[in-house]
Tab-separated table of N, CA and C in Angstrom:
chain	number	residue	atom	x	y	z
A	158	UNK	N	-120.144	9.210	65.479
A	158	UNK	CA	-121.565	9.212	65.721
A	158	UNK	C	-122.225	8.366	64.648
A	159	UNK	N	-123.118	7.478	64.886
A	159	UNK	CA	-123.867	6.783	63.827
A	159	UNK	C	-124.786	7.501	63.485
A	160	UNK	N	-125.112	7.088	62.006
A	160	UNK	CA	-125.978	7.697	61.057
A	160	UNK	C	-127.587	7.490	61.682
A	161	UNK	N	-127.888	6.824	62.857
A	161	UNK	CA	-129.249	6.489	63.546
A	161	UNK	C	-130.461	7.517	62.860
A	162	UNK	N	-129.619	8.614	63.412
A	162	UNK	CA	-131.103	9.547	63.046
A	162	UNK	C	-130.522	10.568	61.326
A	163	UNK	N	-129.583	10.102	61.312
A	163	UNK	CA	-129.570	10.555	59.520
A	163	UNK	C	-130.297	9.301	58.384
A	164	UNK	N	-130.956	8.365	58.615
A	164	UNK	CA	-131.409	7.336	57.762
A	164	UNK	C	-133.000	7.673	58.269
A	165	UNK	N	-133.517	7.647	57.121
A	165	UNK	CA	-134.951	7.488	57.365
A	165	UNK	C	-135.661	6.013	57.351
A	166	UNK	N	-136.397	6.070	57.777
A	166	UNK	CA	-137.072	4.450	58.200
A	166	UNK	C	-136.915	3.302	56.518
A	167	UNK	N	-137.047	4.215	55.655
A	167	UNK	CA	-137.473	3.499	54.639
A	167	UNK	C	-135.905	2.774	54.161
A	168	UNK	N	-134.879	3.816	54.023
A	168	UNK	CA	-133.464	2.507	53.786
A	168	UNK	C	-132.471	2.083	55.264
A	169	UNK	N	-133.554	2.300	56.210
A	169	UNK	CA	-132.692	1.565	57.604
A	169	UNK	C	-133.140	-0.313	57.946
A	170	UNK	N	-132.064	-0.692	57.414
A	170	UNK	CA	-131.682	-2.055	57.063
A	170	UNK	C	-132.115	-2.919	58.833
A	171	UNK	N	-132.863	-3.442	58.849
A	171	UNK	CA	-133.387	-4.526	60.490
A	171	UNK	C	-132.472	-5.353	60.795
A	172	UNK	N	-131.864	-5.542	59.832
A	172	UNK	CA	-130.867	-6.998	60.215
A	172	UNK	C	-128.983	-6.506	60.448
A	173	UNK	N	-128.975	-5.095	60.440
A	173	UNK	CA	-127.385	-4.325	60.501
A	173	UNK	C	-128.149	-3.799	62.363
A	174	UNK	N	-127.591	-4.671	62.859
A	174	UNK	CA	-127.865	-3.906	64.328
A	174	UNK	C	-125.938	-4.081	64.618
A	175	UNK	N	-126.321	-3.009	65.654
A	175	UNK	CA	-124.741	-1.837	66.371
A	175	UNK	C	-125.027	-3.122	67.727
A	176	UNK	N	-123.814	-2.630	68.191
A	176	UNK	CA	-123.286	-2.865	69.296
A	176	UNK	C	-124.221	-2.776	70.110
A	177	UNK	N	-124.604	-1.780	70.298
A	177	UNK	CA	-125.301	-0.774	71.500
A	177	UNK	C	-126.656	-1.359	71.476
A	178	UNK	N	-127.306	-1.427	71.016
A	178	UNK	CA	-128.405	-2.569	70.531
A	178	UNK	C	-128.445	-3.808	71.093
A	179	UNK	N	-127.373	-4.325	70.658
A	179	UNK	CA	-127.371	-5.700	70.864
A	179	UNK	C	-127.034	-5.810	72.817
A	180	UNK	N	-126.045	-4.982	73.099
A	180	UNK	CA	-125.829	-4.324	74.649
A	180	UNK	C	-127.055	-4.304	75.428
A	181	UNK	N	-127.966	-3.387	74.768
A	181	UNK	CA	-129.400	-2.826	75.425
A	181	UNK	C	-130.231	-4.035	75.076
A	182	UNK	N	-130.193	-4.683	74.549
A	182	UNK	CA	-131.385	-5.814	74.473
A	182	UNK	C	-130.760	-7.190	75.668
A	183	UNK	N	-129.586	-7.413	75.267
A	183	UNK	CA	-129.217	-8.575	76.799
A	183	UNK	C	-128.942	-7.781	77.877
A	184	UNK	N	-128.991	-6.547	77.675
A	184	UNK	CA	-129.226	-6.091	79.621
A	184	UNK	C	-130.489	-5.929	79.845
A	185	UNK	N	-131.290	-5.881	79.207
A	185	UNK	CA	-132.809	-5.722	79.813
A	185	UNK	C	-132.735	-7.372	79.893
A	186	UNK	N	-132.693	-8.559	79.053
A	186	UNK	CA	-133.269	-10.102	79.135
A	186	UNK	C	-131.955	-10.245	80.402
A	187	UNK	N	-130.909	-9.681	80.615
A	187	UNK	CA	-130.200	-10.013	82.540
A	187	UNK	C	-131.018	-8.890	83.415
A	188	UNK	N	-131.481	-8.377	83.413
A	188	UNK	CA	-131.982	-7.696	84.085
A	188	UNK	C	-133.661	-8.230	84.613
A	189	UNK	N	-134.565	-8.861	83.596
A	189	UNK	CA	-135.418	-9.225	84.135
A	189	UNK	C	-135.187	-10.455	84.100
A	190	UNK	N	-134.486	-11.334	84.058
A	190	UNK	CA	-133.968	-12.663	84.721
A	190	UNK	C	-133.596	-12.433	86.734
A	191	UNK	N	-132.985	-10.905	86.555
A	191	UNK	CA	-132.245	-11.138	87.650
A	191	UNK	C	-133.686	-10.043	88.755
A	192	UNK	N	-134.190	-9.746	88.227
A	192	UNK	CA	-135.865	-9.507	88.705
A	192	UNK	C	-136.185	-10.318	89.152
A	193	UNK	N	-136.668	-11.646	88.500
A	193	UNK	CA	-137.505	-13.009	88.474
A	193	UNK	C	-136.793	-13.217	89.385
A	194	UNK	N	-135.425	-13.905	89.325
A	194	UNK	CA	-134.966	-14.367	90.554
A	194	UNK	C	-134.851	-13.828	91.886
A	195	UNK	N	-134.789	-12.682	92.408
A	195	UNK	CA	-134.776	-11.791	93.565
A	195	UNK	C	-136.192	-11.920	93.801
A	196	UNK	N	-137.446	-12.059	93.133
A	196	UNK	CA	-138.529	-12.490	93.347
A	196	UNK	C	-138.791	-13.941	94.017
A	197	UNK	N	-138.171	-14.713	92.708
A	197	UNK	CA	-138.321	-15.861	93.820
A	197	UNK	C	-137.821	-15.904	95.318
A	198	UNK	N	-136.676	-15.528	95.018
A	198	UNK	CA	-135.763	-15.794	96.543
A	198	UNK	C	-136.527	-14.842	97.595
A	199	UNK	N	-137.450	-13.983	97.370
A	199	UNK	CA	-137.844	-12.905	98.151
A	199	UNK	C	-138.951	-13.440	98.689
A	200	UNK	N	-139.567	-14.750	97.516
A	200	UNK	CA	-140.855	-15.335	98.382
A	200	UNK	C	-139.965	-16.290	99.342
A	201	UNK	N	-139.632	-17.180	98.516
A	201	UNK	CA	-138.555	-18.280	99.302
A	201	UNK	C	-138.593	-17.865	100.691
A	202	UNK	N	-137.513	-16.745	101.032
A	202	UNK	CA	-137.616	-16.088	102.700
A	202	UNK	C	-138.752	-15.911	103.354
A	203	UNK	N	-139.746	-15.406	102.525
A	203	UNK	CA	-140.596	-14.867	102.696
A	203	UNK	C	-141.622	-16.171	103.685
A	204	UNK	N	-141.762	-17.193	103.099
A	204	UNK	CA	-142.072	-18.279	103.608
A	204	UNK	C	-141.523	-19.315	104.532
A	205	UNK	N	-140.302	-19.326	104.362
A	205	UNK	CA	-139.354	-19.550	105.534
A	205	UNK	C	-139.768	-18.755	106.800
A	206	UNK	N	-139.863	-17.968	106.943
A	206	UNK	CA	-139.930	-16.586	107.738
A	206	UNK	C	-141.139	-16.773	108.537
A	207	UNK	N	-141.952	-17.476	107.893
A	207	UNK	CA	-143.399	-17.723	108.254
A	207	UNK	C	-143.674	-19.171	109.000
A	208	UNK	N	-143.146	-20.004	108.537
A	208	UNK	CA	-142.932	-21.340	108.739
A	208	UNK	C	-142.705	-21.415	110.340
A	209	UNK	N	-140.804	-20.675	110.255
A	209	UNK	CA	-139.986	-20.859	111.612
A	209	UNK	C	-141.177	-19.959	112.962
A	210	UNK	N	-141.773	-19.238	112.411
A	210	UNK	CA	-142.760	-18.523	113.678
A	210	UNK	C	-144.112	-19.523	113.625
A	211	UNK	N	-144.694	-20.223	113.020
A	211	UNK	CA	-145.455	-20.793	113.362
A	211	UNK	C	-144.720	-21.998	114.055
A	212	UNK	N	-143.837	-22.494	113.633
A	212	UNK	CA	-143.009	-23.885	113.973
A	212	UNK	C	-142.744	-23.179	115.647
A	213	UNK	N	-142.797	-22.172	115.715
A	213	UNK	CA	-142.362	-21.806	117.757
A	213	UNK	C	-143.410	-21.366	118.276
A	214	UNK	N	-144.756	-21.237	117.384
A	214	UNK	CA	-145.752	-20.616	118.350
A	214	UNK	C	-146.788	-22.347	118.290
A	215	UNK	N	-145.993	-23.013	118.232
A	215	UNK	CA	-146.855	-24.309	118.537
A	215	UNK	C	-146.277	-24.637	120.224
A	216	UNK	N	-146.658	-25.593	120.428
A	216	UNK	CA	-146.579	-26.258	122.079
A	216	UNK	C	-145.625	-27.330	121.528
A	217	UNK	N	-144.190	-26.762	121.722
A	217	UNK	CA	-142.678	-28.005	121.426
A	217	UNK	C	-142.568	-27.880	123.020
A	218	UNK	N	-142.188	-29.240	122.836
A	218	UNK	CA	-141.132	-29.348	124.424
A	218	UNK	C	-140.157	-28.852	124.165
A	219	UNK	N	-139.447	-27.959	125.605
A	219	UNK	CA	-138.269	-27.657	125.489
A	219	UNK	C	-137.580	-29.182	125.783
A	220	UNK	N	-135.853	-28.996	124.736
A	220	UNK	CA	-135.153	-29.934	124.870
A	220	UNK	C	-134.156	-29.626	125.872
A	221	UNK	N	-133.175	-30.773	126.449
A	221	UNK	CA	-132.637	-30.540	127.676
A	221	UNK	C	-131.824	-29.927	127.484
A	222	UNK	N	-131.369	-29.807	125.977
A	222	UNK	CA	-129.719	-29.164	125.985
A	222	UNK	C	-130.259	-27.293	126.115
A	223	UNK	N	-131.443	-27.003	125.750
A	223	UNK	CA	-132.220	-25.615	125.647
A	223	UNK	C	-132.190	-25.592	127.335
A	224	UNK	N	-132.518	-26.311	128.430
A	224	UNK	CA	-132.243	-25.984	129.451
A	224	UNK	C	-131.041	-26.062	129.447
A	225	UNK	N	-130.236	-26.496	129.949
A	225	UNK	CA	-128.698	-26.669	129.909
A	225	UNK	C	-127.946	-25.240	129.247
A	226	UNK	N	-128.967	-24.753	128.626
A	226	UNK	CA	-128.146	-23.140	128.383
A	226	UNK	C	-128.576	-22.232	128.896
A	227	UNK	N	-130.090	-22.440	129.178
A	227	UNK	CA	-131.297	-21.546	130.188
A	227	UNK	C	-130.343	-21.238	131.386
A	228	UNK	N	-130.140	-22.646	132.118
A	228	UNK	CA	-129.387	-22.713	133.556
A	228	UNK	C	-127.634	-22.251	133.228
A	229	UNK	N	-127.182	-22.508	132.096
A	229	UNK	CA	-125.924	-21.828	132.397
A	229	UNK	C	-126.071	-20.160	132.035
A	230	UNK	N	-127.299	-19.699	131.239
A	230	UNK	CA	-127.006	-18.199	131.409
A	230	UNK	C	-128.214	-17.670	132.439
A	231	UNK	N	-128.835	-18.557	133.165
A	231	UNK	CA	-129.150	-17.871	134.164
A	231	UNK	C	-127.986	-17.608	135.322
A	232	UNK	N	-127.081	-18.767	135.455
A	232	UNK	CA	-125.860	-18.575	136.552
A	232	UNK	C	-125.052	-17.507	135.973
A	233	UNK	N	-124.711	-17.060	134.686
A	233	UNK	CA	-123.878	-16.257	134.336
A	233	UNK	C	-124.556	-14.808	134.780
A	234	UNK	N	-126.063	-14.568	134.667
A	234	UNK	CA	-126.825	-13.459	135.022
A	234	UNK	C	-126.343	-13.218	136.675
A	235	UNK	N	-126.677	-14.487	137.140
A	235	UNK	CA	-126.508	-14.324	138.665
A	235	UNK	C	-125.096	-13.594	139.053
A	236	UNK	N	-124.172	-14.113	138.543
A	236	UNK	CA	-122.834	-14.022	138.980
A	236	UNK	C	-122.629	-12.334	138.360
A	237	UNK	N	-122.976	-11.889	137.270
A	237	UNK	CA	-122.889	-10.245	137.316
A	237	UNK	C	-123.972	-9.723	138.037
A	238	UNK	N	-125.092	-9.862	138.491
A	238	UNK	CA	-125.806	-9.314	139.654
A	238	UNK	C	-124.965	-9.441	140.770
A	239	UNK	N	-124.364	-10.297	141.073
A	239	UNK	CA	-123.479	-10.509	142.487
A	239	UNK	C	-122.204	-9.337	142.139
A	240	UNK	N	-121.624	-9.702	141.328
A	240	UNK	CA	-120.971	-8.516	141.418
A	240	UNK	C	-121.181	-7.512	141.452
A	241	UNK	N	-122.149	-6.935	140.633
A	241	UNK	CA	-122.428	-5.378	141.049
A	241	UNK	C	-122.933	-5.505	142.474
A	242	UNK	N	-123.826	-6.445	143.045
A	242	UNK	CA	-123.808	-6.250	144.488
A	242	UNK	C	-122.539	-5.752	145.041
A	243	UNK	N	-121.973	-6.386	144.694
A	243	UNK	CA	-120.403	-6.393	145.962
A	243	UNK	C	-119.712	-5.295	145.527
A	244	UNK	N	-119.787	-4.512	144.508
A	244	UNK	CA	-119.246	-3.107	143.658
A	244	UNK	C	-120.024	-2.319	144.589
A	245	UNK	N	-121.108	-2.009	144.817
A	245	UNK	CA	-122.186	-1.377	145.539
A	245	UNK	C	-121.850	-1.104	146.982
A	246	UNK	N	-121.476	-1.964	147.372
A	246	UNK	CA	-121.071	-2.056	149.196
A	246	UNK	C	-119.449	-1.473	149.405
């Protein structure tokens, strides 16, 4: 056990720092580094997020290859409606 609380303020030396000290002071300076950054990145998304919904609530043309998947999963819809038709009968 260290002498911490057996030294009174007046012969406890500032410049003899422990382990544990030195431990607790760079985990708080990684800790609010790693704050700051989860902040940034939290706006980052945050604005992304905002961007991509305004970027689709504008008037884009659809492109052909966006039909070209429209029409192949509308035929894929069709073709399991047909089957359960024919399951049905």
């Amino acid at each position: 056990m260290s002498n911490f609380f057996l030294n009174s303020p007046a012969n406890f030396n500032q410049n003899e720092k422990g382990l544990g000290d030195k431990l607790l002071y760079y985990g708080g300076v990684i800790t609010t580094f790693g704050s700051i950054m989860s902040l940034v990145g939290s706006t980052i998304l945050y604005n992304e997020d905002i961007e991509e919904e305004t970027a689709f609530e504008e008037d884009t043309p659809v492109t052909s290859r966006q039909l070209v998947e429209m029409q192949q999963q509308l035929a894929l819809l069709q073709q399991k409606i047909d089957r359960l038709e024919n399951q049905g009968q």
